[in-house]
Coordinates of C-alpha atoms and ligand atoms in Angstrom, one line a residue:
X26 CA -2.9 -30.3 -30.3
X27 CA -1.0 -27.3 -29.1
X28 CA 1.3 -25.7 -31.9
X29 CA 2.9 -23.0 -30.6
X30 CA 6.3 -21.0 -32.1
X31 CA 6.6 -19.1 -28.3
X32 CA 8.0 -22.2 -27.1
X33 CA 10.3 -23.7 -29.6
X34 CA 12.3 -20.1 -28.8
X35 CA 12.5 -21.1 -24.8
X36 CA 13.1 -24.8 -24.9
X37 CA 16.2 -23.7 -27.4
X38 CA 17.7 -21.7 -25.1
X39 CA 18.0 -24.2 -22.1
X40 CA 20.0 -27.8 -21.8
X41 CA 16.4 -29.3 -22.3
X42 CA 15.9 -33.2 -21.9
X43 CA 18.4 -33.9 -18.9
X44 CA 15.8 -32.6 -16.2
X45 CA 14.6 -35.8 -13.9
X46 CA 11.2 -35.9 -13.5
X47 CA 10.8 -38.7 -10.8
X48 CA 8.3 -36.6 -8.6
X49 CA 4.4 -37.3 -9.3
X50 CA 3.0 -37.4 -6.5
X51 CA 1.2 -33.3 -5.9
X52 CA 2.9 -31.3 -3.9
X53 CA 0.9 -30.3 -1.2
X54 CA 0.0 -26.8 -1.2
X55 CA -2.7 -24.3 0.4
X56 CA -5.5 -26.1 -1.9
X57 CA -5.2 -29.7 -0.5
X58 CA -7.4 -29.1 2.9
X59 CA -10.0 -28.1 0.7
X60 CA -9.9 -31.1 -1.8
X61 CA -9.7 -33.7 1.0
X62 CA -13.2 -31.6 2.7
X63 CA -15.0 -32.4 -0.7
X64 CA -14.3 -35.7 -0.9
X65 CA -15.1 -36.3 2.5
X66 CA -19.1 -35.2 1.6
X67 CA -18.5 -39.2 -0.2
X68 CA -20.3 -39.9 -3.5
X69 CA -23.5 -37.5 -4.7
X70 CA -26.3 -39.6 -6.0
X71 CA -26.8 -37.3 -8.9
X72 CA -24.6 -34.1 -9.6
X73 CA -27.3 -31.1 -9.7
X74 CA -28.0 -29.3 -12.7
X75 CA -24.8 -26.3 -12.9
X76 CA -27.9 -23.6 -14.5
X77 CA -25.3 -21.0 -15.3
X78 CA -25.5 -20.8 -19.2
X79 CA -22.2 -19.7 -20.7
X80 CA -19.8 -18.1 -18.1
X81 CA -16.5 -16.6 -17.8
X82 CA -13.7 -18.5 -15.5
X83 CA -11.5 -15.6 -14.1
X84 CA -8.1 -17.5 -12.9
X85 CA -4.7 -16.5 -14.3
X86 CA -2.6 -18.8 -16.6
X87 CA -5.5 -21.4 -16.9
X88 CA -5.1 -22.0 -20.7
X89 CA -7.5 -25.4 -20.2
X90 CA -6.3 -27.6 -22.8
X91 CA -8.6 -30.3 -22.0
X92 CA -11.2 -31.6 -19.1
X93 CA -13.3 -33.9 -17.7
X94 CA -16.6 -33.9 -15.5
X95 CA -16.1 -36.4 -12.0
X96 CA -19.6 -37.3 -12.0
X97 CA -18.5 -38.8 -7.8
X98 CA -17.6 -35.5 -6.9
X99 CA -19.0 -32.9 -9.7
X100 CA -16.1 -30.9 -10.6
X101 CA -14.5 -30.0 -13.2
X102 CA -10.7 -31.5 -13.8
X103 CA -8.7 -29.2 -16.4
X104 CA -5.6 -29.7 -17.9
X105 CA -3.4 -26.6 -17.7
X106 CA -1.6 -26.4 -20.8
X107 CA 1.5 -24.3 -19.7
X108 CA 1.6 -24.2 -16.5
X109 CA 1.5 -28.2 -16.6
X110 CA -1.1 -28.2 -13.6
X111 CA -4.3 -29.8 -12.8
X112 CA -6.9 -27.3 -12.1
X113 CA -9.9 -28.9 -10.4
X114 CA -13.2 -26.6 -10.7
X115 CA -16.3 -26.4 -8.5
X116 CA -19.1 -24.6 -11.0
X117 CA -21.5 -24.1 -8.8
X118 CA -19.3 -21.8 -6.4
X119 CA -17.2 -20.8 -9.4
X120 CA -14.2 -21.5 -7.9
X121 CA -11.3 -23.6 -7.9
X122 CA -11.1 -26.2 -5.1
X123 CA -7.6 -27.4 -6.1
X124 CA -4.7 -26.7 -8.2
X125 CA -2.1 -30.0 -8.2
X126 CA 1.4 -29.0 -9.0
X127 CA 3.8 -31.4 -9.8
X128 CA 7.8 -31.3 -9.0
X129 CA 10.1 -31.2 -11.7
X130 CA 6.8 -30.9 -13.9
X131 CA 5.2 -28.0 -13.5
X132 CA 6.6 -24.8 -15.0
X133 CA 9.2 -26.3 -16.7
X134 CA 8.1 -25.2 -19.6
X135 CA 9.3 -28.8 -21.2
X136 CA 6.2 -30.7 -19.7
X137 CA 2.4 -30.0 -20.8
X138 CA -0.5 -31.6 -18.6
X139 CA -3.1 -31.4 -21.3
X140 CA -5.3 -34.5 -21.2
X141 CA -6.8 -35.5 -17.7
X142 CA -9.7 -37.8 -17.2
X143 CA -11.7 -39.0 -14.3
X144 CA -12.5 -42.7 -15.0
X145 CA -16.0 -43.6 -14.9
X146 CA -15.2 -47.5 -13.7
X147 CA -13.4 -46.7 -10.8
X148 CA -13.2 -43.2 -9.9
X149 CA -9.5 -42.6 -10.3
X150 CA -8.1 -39.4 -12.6
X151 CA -5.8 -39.9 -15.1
X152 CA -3.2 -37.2 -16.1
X153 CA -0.8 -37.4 -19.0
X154 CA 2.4 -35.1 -18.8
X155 CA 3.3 -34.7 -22.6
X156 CA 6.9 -33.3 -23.0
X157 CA 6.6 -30.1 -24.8
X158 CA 9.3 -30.4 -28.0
X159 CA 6.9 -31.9 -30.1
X160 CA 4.0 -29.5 -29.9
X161 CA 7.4 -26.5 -30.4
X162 CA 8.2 -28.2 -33.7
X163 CA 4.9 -29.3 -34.7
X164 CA 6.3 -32.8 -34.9
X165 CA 9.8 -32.9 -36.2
X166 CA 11.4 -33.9 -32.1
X167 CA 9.7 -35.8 -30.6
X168 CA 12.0 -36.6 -27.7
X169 CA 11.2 -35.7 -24.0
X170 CA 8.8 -37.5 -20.8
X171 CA 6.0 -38.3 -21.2
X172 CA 4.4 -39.8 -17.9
X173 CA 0.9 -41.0 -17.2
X174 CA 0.1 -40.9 -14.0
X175 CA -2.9 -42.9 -11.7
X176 CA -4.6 -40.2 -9.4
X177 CA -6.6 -41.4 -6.3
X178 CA -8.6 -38.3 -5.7
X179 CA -10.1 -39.7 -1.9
X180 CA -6.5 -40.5 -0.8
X181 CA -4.7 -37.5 -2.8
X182 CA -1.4 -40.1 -3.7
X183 CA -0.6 -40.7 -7.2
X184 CA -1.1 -44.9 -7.2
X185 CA 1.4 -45.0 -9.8
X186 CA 3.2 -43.3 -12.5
X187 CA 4.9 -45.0 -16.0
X188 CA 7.2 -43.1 -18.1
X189 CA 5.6 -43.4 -22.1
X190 CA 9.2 -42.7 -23.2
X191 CA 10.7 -45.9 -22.0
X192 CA 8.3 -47.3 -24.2
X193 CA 8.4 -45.2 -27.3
X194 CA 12.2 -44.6 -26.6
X195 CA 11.8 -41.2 -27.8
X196 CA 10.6 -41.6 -31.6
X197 CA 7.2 -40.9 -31.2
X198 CA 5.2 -38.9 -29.0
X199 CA 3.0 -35.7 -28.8
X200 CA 0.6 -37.5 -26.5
X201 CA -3.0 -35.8 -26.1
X202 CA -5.6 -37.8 -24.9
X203 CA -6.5 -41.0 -22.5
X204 CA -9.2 -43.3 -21.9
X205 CA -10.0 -46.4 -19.6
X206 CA -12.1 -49.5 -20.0
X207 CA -13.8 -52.1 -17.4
X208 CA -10.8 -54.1 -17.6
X209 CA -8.9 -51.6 -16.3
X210 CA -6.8 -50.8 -19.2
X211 CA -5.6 -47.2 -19.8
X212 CA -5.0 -45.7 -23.4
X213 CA -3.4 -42.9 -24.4
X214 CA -3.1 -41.6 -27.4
X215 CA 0.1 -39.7 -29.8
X216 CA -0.3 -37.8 -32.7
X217 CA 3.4 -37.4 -33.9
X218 CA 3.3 -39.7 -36.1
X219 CA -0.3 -41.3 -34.6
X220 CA -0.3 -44.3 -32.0
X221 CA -2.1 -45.6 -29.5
X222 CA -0.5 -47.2 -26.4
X223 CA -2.2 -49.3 -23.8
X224 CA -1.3 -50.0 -19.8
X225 CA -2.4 -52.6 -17.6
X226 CA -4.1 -51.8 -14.5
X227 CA -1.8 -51.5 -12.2
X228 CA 1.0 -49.8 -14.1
X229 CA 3.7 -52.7 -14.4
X230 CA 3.2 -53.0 -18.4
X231 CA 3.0 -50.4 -21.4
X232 CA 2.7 -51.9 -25.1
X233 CA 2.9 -50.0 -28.3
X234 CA -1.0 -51.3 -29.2
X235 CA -1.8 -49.2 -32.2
X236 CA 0.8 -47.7 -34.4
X237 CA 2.8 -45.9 -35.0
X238 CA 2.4 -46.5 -38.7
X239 CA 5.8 -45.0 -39.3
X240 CA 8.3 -43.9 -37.4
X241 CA 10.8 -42.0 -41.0
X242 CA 8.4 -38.7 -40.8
X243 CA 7.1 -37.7 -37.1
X244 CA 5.5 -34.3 -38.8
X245 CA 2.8 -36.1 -40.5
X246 CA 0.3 -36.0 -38.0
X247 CA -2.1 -39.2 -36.7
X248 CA -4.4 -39.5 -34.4
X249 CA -5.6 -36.9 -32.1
X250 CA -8.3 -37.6 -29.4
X251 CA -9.9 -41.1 -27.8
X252 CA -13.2 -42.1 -26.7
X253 CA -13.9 -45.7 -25.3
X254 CA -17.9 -46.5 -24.9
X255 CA -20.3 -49.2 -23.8
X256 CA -20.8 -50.6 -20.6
X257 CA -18.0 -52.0 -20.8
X258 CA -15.5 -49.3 -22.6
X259 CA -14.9 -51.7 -25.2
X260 CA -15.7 -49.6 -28.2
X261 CA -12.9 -47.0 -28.8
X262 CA -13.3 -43.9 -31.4
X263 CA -10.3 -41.7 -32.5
X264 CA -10.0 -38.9 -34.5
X265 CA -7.1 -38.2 -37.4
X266 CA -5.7 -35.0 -36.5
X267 CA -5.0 -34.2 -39.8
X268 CA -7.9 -34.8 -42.3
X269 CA -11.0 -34.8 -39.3
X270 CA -11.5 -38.8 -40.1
X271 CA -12.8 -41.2 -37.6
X272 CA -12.0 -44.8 -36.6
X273 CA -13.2 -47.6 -34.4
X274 CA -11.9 -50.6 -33.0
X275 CA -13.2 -53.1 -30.5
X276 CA -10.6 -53.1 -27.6
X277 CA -11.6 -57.2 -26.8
X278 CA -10.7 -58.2 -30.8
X279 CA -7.1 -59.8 -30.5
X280 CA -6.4 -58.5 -33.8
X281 CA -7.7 -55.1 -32.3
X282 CA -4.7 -53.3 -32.4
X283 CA -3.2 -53.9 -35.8
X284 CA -6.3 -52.1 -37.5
X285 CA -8.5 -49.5 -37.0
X286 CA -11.8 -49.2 -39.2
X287 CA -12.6 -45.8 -40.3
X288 CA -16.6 -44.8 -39.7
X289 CA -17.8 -43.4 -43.0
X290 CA -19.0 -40.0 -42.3
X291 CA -22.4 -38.5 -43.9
X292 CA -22.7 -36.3 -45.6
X293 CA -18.7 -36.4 -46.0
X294 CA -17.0 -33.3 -43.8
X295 CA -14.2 -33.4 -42.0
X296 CA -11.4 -30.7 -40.6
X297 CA -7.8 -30.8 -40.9
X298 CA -7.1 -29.1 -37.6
X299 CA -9.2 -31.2 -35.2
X300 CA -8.1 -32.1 -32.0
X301 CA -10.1 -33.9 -28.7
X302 CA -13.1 -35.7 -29.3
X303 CA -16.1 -35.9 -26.9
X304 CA -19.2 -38.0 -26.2
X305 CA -21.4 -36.1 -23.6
X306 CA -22.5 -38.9 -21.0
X307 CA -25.9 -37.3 -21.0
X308 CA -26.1 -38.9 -25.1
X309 CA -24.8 -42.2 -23.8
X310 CA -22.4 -42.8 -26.6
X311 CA -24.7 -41.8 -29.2
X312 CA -23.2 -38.1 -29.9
X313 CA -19.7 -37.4 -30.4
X314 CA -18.3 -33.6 -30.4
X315 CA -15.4 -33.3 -32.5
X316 CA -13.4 -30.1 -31.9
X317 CA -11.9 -28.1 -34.6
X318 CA -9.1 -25.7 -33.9
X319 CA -11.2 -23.3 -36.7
X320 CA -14.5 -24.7 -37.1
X321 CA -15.9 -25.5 -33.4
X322 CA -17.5 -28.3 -32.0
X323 CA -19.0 -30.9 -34.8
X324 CA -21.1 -33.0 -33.8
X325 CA -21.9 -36.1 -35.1
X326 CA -24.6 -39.2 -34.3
X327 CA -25.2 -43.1 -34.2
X328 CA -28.2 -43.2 -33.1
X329 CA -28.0 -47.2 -32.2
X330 CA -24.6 -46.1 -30.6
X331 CA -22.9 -48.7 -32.9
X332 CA -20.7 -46.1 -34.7
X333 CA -20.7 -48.1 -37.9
X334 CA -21.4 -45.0 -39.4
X335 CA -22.2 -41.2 -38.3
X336 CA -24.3 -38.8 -39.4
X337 CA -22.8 -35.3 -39.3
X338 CA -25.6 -33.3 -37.8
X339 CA -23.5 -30.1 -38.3
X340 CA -21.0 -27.4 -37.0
X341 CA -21.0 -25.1 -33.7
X342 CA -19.1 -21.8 -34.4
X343 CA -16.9 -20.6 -31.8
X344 CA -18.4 -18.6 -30.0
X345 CA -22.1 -20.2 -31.0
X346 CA -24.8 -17.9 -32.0
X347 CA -26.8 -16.0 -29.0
X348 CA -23.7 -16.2 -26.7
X349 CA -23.4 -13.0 -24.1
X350 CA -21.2 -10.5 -25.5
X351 CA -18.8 -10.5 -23.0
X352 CA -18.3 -14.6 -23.6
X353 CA -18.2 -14.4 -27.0
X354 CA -15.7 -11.1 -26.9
X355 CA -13.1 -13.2 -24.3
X356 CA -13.5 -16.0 -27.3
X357 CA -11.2 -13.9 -29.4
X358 CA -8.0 -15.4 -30.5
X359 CA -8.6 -18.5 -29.0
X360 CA -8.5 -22.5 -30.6
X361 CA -11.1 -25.1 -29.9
X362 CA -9.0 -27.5 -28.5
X363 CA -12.2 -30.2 -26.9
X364 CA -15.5 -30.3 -25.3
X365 CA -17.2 -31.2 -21.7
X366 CA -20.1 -31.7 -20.3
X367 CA -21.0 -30.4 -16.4
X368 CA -23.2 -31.5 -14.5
X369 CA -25.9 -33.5 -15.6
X370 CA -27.3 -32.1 -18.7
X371 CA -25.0 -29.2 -19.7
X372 CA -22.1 -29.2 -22.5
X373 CA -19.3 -26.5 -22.9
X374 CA -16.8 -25.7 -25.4
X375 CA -13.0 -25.6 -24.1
X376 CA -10.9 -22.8 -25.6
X377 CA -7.5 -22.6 -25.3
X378 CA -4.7 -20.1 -26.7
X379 CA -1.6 -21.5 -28.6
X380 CA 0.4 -18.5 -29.1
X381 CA 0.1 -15.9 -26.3
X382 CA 3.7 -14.8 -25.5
X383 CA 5.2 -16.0 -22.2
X384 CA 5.0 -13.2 -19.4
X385 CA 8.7 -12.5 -18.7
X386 CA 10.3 -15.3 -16.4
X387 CA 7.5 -17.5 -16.8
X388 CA 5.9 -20.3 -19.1
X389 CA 2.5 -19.2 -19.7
X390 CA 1.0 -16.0 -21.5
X391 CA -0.9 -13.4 -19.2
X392 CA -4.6 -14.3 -19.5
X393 CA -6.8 -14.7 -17.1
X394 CA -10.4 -14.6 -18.4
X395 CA -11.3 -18.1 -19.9
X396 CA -15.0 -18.6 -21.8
X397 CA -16.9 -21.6 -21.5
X398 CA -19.3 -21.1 -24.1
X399 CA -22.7 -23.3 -23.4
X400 CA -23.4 -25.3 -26.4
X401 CA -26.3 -27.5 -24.7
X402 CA -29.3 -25.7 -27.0
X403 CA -27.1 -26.0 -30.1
X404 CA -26.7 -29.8 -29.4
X405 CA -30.2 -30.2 -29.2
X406 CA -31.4 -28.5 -31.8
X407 CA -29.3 -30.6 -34.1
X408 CA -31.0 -33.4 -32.9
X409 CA -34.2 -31.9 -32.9
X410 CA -34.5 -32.9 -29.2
X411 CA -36.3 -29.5 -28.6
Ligands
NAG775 C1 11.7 -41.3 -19.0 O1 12.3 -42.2 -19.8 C2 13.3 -41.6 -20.7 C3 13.8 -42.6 -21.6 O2 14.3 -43.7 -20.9 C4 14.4 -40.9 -19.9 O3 15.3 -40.3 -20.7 C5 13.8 -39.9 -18.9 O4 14.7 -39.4 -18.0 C6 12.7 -40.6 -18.0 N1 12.0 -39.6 -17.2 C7 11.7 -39.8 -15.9 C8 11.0 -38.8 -15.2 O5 12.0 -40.8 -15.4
NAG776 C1 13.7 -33.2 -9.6 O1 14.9 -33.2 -10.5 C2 16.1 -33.0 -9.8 C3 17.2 -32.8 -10.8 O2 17.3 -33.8 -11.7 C4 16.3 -34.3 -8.9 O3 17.5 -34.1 -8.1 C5 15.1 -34.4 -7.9 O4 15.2 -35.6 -7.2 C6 13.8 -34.3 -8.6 N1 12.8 -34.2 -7.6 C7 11.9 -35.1 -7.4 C8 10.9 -34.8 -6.3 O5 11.8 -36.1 -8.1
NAG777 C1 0.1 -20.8 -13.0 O1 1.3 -20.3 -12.4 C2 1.2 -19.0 -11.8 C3 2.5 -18.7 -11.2 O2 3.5 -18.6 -12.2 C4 0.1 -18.9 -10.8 O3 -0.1 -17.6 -10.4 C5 -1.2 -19.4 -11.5 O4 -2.3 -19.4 -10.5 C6 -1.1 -20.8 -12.1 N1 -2.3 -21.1 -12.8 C7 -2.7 -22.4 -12.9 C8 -4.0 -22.6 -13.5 O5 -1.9 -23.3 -12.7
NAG778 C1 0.1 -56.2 -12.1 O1 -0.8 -56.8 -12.9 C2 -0.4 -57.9 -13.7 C3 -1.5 -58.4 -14.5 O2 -1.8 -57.4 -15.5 C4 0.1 -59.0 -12.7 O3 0.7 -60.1 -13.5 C5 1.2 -58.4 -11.8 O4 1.5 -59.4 -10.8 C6 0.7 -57.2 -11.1 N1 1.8 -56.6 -10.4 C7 1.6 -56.0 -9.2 C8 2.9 -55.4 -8.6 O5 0.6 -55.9 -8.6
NAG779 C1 7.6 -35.1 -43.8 O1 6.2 -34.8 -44.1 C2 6.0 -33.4 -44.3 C3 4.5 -33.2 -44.5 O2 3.9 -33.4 -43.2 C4 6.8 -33.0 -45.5 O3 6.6 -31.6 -45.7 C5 8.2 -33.3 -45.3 O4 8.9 -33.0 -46.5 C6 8.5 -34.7 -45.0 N1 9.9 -34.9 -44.7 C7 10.6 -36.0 -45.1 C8 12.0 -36.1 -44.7 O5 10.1 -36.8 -45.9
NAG780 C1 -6.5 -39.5 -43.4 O1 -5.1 -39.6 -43.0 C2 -4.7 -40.9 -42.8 C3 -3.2 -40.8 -42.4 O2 -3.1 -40.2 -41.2 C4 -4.8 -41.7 -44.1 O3 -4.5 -43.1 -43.8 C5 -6.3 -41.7 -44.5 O4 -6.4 -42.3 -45.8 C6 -6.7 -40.2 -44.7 N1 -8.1 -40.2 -45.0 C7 -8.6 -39.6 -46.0 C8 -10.1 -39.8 -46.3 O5 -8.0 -38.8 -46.7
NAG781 C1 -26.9 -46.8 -23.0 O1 -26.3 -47.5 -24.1 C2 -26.1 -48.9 -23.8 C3 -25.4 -49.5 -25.0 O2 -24.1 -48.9 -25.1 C4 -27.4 -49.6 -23.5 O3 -27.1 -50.9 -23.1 C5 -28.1 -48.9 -22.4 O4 -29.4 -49.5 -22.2 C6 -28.3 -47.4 -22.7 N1 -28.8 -46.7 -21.5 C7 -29.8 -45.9 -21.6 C8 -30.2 -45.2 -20.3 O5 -30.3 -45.5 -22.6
NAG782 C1 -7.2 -26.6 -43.5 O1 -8.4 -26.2 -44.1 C2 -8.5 -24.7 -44.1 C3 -9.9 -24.4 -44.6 O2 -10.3 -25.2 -45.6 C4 -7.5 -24.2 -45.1 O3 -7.6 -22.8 -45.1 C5 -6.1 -24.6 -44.6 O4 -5.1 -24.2 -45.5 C6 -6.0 -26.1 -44.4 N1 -4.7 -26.4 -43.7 C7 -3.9 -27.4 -44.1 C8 -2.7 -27.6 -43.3 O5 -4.2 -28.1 -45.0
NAG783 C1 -13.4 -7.5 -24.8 O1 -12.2 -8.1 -24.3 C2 -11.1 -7.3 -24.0 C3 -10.0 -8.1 -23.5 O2 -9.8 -9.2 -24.4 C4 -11.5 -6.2 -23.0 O3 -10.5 -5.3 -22.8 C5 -12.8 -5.5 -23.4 O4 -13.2 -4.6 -22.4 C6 -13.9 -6.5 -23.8 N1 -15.1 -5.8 -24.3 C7 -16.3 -6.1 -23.9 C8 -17.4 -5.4 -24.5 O5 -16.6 -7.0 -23.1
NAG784 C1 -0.7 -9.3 -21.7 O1 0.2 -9.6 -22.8 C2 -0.1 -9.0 -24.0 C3 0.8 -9.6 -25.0 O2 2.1 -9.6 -24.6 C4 0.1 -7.5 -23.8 O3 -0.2 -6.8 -25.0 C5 -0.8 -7.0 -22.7 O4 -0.6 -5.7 -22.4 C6 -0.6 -7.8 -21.4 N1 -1.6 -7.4 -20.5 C7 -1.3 -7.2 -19.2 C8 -2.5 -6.8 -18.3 O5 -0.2 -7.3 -18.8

C-alpha cells in the first residue's frame, strides 16, 4: 500500500485518465544486451548462497515497492514504485542487469509498477501497473489502468497484457499484489475496497473471483497481499490491509471464491497498516512474513503448512537489532512495504518511502541509497532453528 499526499497534488493538476496506455512491451534501452547475455547462461541448478549480510543498494529513484527472487536466473525483480519500472538486480555483482521501461507507463506519474513476481511454474514474470489515484486519495477514486502484464524474460516480449479496468470498470482498484498457480491462473489482488481477480492462462479471460464486498465506500480498505502454496499453488493466503487478519481459500473449491476463511491467529496480534505478505521458499510454505508499514516483518508459522491456524512467532523491528549502522541509519523514514528472500537461504526486508517530495519535473523523490536489512538470523531464531 503506498499512501502518499505528494501525488494527489500532481495528478490534480494534469487532465489525468485520458492517457492511452496501449504500449507493454519494454522499450529497449542500453540494459537489454545485458539481460538477453544472462539468460543465455540457461537455468542454474541451484542459485549460490548471496553471503552479503545486510547491504545498501545505491541506484537513484528505486523506491522498491515490492520483489521477487527468479530462482532460473537468481536475480532480484523490483517493482519501482514511482518511476513505474522494473528494476532487475544481480546481488552477487551488486548491480543492476536491467531496468524495463514501459511507454505511456513509466513516469507518468498516474501508473505505479509495484507488485512483480517471477512464477515458480513456468518461469514467466508478472508485473501489475496499478493507476496511481487510489493510493493519492487513500481510496476515495479509484478510477485509472490497471494492466497486468505476462513477461517472457528468455525472449524479452510481453506474451500478453489485459487491462483490470475493463473488468472492474473503474469502481474498484488499488491493486498490489499477484500470484500464479499450476493451472496457470494469475491472481491479483485490490485493496480499495478488497478483491481478488483471477486470469486464465493465456490472457483472453479476467473474472471478478473474490469480492469486492462492496463497492458504496472504496476508502475502507480490504485485502492487501497474496500468497498461493503447495505443489500445486492451490492454497492461497491474503492479508486484510486494515486490521493485519489472515484468510485462506482453496483455489480448486468451486465455491472458492465466494468465501474466504480467516486463519485464527495465536496468540491474537495483528497490524492495521500491513501491506505484502511473504513465504520464503527456503520454509516451503510453512512461514509467512507479514509486513507492517510500522511494526516490520511478522512472522508467523504452520508448521504442517496447512494454515488452519498460525502461530505468531513474533515481530522484526525495522531496522532489526545488530544491523550495521549505516543500514539501519538509510532505514530512516522509510515503510515496510514486503519481504524477499535471495538466493537460497537468505531473507530481506523491502523498505520503501511514501512521502519523499517529487524532484522538480519528475515523479519520484531524490533518494538513492536503499537498505535491505538481512532478517535471516531473526527468522531463525524465532523458530529456534539455531
Ligand atoms: C483500460 O480500460 C479502461 C476502461 O475501459 C480505459 O478507460 C482505458 O483507456 C484502458 N487503458 C488502456 C491502456 O487500454
Ligand atoms: C501512448 O499514448 C499516446 C497518446 O494517447 C498514443 O498515441 C500512443 O500510441 C501510445 N503509445 C504506445 C506505444 O502505445
Ligand atoms: C528513474 O528515472 C530516473 C530518470 O528520471 C532515472 O535516472 C533512474 O535511474 C530511474 N530509476 C529507476 C529505478 O527506474
Ligand atoms: C485461451 O484459453 C482458453 C481456455 O482458458 C481457450 O478457450 C482459448 O481458446 C484460448 N485462446 C487463445 C487465443 O489461445
Ligand atoms: C467511508 O468509510 C470511511 C472509513 O474508512 C468513513 O470515514 C467514511 O465516512 C465513509 N463514507 C461514507 C460515504 O460512508
Ligand atoms: C477485519 O476487517 C474485515 C473487513 O475488511 C472484517 O470483515 C473482519 O471482521 C475484521 N476482522 C476483525 C478481527 O476485526
Ligand atoms: C514441501 O511441502 C509440501 C507440502 O506443501 C510437501 O509435499 C513436500 O514434501 C515438502 N518438501 C520438503 C522438501 O519438505
Ligand atoms: C494503528 O495502530 C497504531 C498503533 O496501535 C495506532 O497508533 C494508529 O492510530 C492505528 N491507526 C489506525 C488507522 O487505526
Ligand atoms: C545517515 O544518513 C544520512 C542520509 O540519510 C547521511 O547524510 C549520514 O551521513 C548518515 N550517517 C551515517 C553515520 O551513516
Ligand atoms: C533531496 O530532497 C530533500 C527533500 O526535498 C532535500 O531536503 C535534500 O536536500 C535533497 N537532496 C539532494 C542531494 O538533492
Amino acid at each position: 500500500m503506498h499512501l502518499v499526499k505528494t501525488a494527489a497534488a500532481a495528478l490534480g493538476a494534469c487532465g489525468l485518465w485520458a492517457t492511452t496506455l496501449a504500449a507493454t512491451t519494454p522499450v529497449p534501452n542500453a540494459w537489454s544486451t545485458a539481460l538477453a547475455k544472462r539468460h543465455q547462461r540457461g537455468r542454474y541448478d541451484d542459485c549460490p548462497e548471496v553471503n552479503r549480510g545486510s547491504f545498501i543498494i545505491n541506484q537513484y529513484q528505486l523506491y522498491p515497492e515490492n520483489a521477487d527472487w527468479d530462482e532460473d536466473a537468481c536475480l532480484v525483480y523490483f517493482g519501482s514504485l514511482w518511476n513505474a519500472t522494473v528494476a532487475i538486480y544481480d546481488p552477487y555483482i551488486d548491480d543492476f542487469i536491467s531496468i524495463l521501461e514501459f511507454d505511456n507507463i513509466t513516469r507518468t506519474g498516474t501508473e505505479h509498477i509495484g507488485g512483480v513476481a517471477w512464477d515458480r511454474f513456468t518461469g514467466l514474470i508478472t508485473i501489475l501497473v496499478d493507476s496511481a489515484a487510489p493510493w493519492a486519495t487513500a481510496g476515495a477514486d479509484v478510477s485509472g489502468t490497471n494492466l497486468i502484464l505476462k513477461w517472457d524474460p528468455n525472449t524479452q516480449t510481453t506474451l500478453w497484457t489485459v487491462n483490470l479496468t475493463e473488468t472492474t470498470h473503474g469502481k474498484y482498484g488499488a491493486f498490489q499484489d499477484i500470484e500464479t498457480d499450476k493451472r496457470g491462473y494469475t491472481y491479483v489482488v485490490g485493496t480499495y475496497p478488497g478483491s481478488i481477480l483471477r486470469i486464465n492462462a493465456n490472457g483472453t479471460e479476467v473474472i471478478p473471483w473474490y469480492g469486492p464486498l462492496q463497492t458504496t465506500n472504496s476508502t475502507i480498505p480490504g485485502l492487501g497481499g497474496l500468497v498461493a502454496l503447495g505443489p500445486e499453488g492451490n492454497l492461497l493466503l491474503a492479508n486484510d490491509a486494515g486490521n493485519g487478519s489472515i484468510y485462506r481459500l482453496d483455489t480448486r473449491d468451486p465455491l472458492a471464491p465466494r468465501t474466504l476463511t480467516q486463519v485464527p491467529i495465536r496468540p491474537d496480534v495483528r497490524y492495521n497498516d500491513t501491506d505484502a505478505i511473504y513465504a520464503p521458499p527456503l520454509y516451503n510454505g510453512t512461514v509467512l512474513l507479514v509486513s507492517s508499514h510500522a511494526s516490520g516483518i511478522q512472522v508467523l508459522v504452520s508448521r504442517d503448512g496447512s494454515w488452519t491456524s498460525a502461530e505468531h512467532l513474533g515481530t522484526i523491528p525495522n531496522p532489526p537489532q545488530g544491523t550495521p549502522a549505516d543500514v539501519a541509519n538509510a532505514t530512516i523514514g522509510s515503510a515496510v512495504t514486503a519481504a524477499v528472500q535471495i538466493g537460497p537461504n537468505a531473507v530481506y526486508i523491502i523498505d520503501d518511502w511514501l512521502a519523499d517530495p517529487w524532484v522538480t519535473g519528475q515523479v519520484a523523490g531524490n533518494r538513492t541509497l536503499f537498505p535491505m536489512p538481512d532478517i535471516t538470523a531473526q527468522i531463525k531464531t524465532l523458530l529456534r532453528l539455531r
